[in-house]
Short mmCIF file of C-alpha atoms and ligand atoms in Angstrom, two decimals:
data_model
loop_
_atom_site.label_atom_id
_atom_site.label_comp_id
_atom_site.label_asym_id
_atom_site.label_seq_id
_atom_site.Cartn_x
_atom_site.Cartn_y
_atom_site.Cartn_z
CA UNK A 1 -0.39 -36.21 -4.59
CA UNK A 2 -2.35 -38.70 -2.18
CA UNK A 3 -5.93 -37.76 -1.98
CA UNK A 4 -5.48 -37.94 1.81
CA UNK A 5 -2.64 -34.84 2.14
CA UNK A 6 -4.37 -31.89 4.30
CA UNK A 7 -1.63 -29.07 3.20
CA UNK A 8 -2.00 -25.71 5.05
CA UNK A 9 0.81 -23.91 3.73
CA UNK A 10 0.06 -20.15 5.36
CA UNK A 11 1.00 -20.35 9.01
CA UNK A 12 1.28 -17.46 11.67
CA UNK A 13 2.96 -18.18 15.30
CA UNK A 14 3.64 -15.60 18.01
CA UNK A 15 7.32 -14.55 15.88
CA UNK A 16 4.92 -12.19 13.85
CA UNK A 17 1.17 -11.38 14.46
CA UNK A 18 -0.22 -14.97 15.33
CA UNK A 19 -0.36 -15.49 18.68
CA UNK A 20 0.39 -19.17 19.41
CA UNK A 21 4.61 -20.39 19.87
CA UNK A 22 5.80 -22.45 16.56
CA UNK A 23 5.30 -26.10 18.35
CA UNK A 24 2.08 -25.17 20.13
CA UNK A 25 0.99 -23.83 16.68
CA UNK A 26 2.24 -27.37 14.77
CA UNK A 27 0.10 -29.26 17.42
CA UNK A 28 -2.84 -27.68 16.67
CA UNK A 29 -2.43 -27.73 13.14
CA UNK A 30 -1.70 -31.65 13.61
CA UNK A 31 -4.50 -32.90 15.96
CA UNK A 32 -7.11 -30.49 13.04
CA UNK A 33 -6.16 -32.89 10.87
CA UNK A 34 -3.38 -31.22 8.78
CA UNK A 35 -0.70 -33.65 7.38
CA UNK A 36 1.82 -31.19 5.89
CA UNK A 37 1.90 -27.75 7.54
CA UNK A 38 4.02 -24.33 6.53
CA UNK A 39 4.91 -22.14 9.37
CA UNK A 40 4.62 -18.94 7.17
CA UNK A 41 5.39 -15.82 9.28
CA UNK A 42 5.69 -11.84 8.07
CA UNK A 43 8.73 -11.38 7.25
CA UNK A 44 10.93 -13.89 10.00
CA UNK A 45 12.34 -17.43 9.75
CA UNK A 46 12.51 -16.76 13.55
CA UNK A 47 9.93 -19.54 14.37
CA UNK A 48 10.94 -22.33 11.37
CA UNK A 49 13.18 -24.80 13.68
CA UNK A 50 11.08 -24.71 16.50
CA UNK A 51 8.42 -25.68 14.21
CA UNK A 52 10.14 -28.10 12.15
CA UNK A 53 10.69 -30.31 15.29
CA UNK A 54 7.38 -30.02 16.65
CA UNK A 55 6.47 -31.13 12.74
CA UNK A 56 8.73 -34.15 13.48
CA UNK A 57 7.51 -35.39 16.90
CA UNK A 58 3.81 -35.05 15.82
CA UNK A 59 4.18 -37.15 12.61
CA UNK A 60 3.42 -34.38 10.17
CA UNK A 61 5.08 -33.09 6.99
CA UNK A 62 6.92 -29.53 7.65
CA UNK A 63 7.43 -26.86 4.49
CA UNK A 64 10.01 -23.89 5.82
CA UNK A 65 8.38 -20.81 4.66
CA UNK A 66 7.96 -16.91 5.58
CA UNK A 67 5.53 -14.34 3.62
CA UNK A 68 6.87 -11.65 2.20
CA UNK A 69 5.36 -8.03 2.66
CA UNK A 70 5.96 -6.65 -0.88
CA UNK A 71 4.60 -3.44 -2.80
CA UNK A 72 3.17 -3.39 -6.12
CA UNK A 73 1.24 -0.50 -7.77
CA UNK A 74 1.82 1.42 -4.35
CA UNK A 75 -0.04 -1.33 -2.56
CA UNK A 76 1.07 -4.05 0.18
CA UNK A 77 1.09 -7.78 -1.86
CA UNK A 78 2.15 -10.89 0.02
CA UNK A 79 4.43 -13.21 -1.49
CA UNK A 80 4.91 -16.77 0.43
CA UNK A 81 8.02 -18.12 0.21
CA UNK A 82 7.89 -22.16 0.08
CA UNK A 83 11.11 -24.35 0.99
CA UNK A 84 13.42 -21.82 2.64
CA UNK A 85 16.79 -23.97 3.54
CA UNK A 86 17.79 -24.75 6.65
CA UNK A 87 20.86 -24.00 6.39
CA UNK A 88 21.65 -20.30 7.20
CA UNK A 89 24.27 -19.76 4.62
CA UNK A 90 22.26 -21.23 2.03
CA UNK A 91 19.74 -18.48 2.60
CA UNK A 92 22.12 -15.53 3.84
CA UNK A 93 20.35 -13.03 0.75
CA UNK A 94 16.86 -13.75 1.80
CA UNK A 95 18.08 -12.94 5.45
CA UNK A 96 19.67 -9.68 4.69
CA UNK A 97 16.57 -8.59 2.50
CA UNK A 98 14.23 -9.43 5.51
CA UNK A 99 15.84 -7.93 7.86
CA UNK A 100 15.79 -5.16 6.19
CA UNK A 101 11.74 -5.27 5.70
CA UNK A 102 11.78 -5.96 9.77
CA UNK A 103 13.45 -2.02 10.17
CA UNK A 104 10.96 -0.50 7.32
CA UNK A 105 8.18 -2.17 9.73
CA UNK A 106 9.57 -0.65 12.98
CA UNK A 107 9.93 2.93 10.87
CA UNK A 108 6.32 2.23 9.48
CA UNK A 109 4.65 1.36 12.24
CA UNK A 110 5.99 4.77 14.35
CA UNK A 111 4.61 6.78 11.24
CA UNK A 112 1.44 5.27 11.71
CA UNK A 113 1.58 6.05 15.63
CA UNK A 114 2.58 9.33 14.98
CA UNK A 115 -0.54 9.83 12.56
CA UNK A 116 -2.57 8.41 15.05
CA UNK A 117 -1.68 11.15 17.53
CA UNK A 118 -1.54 14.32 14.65
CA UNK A 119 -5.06 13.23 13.46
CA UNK A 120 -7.04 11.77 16.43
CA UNK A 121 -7.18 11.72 20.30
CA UNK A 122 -5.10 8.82 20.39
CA UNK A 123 -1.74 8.31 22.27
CA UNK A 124 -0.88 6.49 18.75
CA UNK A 125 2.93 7.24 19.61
CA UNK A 126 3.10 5.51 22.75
CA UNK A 127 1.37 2.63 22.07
CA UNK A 128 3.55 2.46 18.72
CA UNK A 129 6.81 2.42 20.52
CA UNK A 130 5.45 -0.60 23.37
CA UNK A 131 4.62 -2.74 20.37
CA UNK A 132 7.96 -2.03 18.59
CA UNK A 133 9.57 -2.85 22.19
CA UNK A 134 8.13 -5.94 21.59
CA UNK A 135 7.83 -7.86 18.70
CA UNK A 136 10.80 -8.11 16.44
CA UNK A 137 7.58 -8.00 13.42
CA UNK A 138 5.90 -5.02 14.08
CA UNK A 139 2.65 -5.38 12.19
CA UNK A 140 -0.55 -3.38 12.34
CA UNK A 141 -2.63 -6.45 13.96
CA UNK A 142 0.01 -5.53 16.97
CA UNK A 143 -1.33 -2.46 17.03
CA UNK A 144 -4.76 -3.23 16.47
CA UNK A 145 -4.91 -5.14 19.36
CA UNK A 146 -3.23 -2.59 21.57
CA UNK A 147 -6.00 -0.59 20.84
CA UNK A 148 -8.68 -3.34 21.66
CA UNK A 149 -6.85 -3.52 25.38
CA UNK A 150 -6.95 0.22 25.41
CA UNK A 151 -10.63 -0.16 24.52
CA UNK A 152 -10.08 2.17 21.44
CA UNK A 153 -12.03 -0.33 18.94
CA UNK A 154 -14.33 -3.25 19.80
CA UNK A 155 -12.29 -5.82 17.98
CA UNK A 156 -9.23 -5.93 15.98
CA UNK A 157 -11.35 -5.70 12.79
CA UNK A 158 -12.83 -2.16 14.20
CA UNK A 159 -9.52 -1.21 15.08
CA UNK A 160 -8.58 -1.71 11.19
CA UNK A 161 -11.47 -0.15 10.10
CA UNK A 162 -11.95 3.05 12.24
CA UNK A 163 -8.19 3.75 13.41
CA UNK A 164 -5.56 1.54 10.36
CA UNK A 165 -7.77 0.25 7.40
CA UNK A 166 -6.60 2.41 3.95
CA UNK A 167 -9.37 4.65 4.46
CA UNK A 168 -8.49 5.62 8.28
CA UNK A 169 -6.76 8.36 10.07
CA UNK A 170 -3.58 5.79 10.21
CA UNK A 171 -3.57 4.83 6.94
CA UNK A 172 0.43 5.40 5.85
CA UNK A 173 1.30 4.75 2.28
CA UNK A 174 2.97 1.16 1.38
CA UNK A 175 6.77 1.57 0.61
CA UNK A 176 7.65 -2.32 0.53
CA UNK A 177 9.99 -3.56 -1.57
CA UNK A 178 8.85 -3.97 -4.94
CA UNK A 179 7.90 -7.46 -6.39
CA UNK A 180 10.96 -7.46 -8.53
CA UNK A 181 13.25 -7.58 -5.75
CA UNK A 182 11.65 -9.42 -3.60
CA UNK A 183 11.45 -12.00 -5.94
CA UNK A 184 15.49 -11.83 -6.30
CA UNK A 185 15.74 -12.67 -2.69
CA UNK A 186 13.00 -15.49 -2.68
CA UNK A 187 14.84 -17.04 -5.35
CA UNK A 188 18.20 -16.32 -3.94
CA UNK A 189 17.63 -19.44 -2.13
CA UNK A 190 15.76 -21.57 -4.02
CA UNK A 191 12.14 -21.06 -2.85
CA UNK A 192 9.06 -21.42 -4.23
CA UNK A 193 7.26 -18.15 -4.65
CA UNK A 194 3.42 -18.36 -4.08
CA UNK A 195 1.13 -15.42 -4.32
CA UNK A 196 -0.75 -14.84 -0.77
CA UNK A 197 -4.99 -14.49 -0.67
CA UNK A 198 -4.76 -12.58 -4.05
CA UNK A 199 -8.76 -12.19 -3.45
CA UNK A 200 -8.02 -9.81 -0.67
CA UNK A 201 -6.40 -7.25 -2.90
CA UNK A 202 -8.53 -4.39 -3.95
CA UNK A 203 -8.15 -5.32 -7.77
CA UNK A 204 -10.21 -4.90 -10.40
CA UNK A 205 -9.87 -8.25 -12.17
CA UNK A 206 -7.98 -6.73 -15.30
CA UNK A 207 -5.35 -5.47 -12.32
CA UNK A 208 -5.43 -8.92 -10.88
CA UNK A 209 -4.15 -10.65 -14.21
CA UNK A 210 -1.84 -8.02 -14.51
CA UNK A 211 -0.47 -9.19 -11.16
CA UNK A 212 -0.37 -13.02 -11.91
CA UNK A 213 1.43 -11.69 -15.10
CA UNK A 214 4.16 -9.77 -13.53
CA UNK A 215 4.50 -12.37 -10.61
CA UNK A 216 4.85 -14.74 -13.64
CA UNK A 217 7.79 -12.64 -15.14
CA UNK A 218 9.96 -12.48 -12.18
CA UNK A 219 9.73 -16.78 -11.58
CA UNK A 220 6.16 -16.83 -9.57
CA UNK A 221 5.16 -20.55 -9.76
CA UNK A 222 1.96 -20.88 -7.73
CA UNK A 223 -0.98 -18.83 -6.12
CA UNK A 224 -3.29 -19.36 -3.04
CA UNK A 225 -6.52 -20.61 -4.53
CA UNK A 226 -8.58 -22.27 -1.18
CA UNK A 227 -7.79 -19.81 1.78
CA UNK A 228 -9.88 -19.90 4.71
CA UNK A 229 -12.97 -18.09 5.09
CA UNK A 230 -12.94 -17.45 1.57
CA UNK A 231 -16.34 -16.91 -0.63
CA UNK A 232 -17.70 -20.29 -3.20
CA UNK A 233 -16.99 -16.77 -5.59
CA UNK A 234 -13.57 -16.19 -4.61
CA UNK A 235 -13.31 -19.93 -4.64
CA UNK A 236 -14.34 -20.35 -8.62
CA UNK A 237 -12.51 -17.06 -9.68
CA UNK A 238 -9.12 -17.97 -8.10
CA UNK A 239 -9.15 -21.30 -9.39
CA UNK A 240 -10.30 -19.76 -12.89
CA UNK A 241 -6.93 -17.74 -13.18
CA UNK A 242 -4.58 -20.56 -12.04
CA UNK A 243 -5.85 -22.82 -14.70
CA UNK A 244 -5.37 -20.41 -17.21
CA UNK A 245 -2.44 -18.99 -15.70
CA UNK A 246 -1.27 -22.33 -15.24
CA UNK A 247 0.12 -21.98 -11.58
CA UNK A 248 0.10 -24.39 -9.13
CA UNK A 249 -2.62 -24.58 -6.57
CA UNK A 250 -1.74 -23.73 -2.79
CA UNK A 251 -4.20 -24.20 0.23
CA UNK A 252 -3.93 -21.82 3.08
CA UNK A 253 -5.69 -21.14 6.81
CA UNK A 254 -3.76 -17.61 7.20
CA UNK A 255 -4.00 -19.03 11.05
CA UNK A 256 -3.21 -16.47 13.38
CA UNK A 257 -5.56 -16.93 16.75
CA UNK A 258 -7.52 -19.90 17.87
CA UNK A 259 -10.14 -17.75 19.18
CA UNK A 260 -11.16 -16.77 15.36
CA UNK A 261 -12.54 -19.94 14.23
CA UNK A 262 -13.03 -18.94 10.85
CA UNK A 263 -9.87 -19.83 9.88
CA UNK A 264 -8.42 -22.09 11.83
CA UNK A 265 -5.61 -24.30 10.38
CA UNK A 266 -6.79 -26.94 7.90
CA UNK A 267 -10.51 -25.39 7.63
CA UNK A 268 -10.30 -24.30 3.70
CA UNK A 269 -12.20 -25.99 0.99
CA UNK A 270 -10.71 -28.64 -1.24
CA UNK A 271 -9.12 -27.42 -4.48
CA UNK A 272 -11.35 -27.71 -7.42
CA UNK A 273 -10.52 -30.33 -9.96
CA UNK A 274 -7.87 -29.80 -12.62
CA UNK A 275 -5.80 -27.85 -10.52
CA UNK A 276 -1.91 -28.90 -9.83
CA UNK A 277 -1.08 -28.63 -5.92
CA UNK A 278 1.99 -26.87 -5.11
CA UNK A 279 2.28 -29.40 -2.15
CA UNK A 280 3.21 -32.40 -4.03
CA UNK A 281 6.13 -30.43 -4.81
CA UNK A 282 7.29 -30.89 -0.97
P1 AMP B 1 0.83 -5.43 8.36
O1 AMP B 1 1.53 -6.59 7.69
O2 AMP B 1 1.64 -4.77 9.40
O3 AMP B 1 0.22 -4.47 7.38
O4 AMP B 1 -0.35 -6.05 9.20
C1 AMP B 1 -1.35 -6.64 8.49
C2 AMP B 1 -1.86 -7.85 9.23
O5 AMP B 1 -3.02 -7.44 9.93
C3 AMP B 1 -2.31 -8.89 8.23
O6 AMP B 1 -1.32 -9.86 8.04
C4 AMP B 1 -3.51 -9.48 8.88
O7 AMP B 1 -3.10 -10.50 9.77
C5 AMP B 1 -4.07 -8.35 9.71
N1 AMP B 1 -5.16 -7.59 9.06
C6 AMP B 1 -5.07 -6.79 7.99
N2 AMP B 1 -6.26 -6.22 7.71
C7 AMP B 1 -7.12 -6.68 8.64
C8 AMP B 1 -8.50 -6.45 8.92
N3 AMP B 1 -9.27 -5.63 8.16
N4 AMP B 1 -9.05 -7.11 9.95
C9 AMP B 1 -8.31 -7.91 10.72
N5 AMP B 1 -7.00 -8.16 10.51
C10 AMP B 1 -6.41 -7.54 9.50
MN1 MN B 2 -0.95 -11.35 9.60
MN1 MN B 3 -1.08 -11.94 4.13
MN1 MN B 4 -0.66 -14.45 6.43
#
């Protein structure tokens, strides 16, 4: 691939829990520098045309992609789907298993309201049932910034950590799809799977292999090794297991909000030599 390719391939616009629309999002993304972009959000293709001309009129490369909320060992994995058709029919599987993931979010997101309200002072069942009102892609950073305007946390981080985060009062088990399946519908249409940040799950490092080797086994091609905000230590490790696991080499932002600069689309590190990128397969 040319040397001069910026590839963020992990997008969010306002369809899930990023808060900018798709073209507004691509514009960013282009004037930062970023030559080939993937609007990547939870669980929706909602945003991908939108995006894809805003890609077009600003000069950039477009990748249509969506990440995939996905259990394994009873916790939440995220799978990135790379080079989702455009064509609707050609990716009418992948649909129907989203859509289905959008309903367990609506149904998981009221447990975790309800929780809220059983176990704290919080009107967690209201303020679950305006975000589901909402959003079509329920997510917890919804709610996490509901309670930030109902000045229940600080931030969206202290909302995670005091009210949502695994060890708080709205912690509610993971019941995703399993990686199996979801792999089924990834490649139902063709896609190229991608493991998501796997530095962010709370794996031991044998667990972590085990991972890369199941992903592996159901047709897993490629893993995020340079994700924004990420440690020189996450950095070396990550890029460690793809060489050995011989994946291809994906760089991400995880962009949701301008107004967290850390990781802002195209701000990653480079990939560190001897590493295939999964871009020059787009
Ligand atoms: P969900 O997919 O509904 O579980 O929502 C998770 C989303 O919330 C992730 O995609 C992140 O964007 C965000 N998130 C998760 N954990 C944290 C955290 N500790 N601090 C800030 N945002 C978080
Ligand atoms: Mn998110
Ligand atoms: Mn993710
Ligand atoms: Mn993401």
């Amino acid at each position: 691939m040319n040397a001069s390719v910026v590839a963020d391939l992990h997008l969010h616009s306002h369809h899930s829990d990023g808060v900018l629309a798709p073209d507004d999002l691509i514009k960013l993304a282009a004037a930062r520098g970023v030559t080939l972009a993937a609007l990547t959000d939870h669980d929706t293709t909602a945003g991908l045309d939108t995006a894809a001309a805003a890609a077009q009129r600003c000069g950039i490369g477009f990748v249509r992609g969506v990440e995939m909320s996905t259990g394994w060992n009873g916790q939440s994995v995220h799978v990135i789907a790379l080079g989702v058709p455009e064509a609707r029919a050609a990716r009418a599987s992948l649909e129907a298993h989203l859509a289905a993931v959008r309903s367990r979010r609506a149904e998981r997101l009221q447990e975790i309201g309800a929780r809220l309200q059983r176990k704290t002072r919080l009107p967690g069942v209201e303020l679950a049932a305006a975000v589901c009102g909402a959003h079509d892609v329920p997510t917890r950073m919804h709610l996490a910034r509901a309670l930030v305007e109902h000045g229940h946390a600080r931030d969206v981080g202290d909302a995670f950590d005091r009210w949502l985060g695994h060890k708080a009062p709205g912690h509610v088990p993971e019941t995703w799809h399993d990686l199996a399946t979801t792999l089924v519908a990834l490649r139902s249409c063709g896609a190229t799977a991608v493991l998501a940040h796997p530095h962010r799950y709370r794996l031991s490092s044998g667990a972590l292999r085990r991972l890369l080797g199941e992903f592996r086994e159901h047709g897993g091609a490629a893993m995020e090794v340079s994700v924004g905000g990420m440690s020189q230590n996450d950095l070396d490790r990550l890029a460690t297991l793809a060489r050995n696991g011989g994946f291809l080499a994906s760089t991400a932002s995880d962009f949701h909000d301008p107004a967290l600069p850390w990781n802002l689309p195209g701000r990653f590190a480079k990939l560190p030599a001897g590493l295939e990128s999964v871009a020059a397969h787009f």
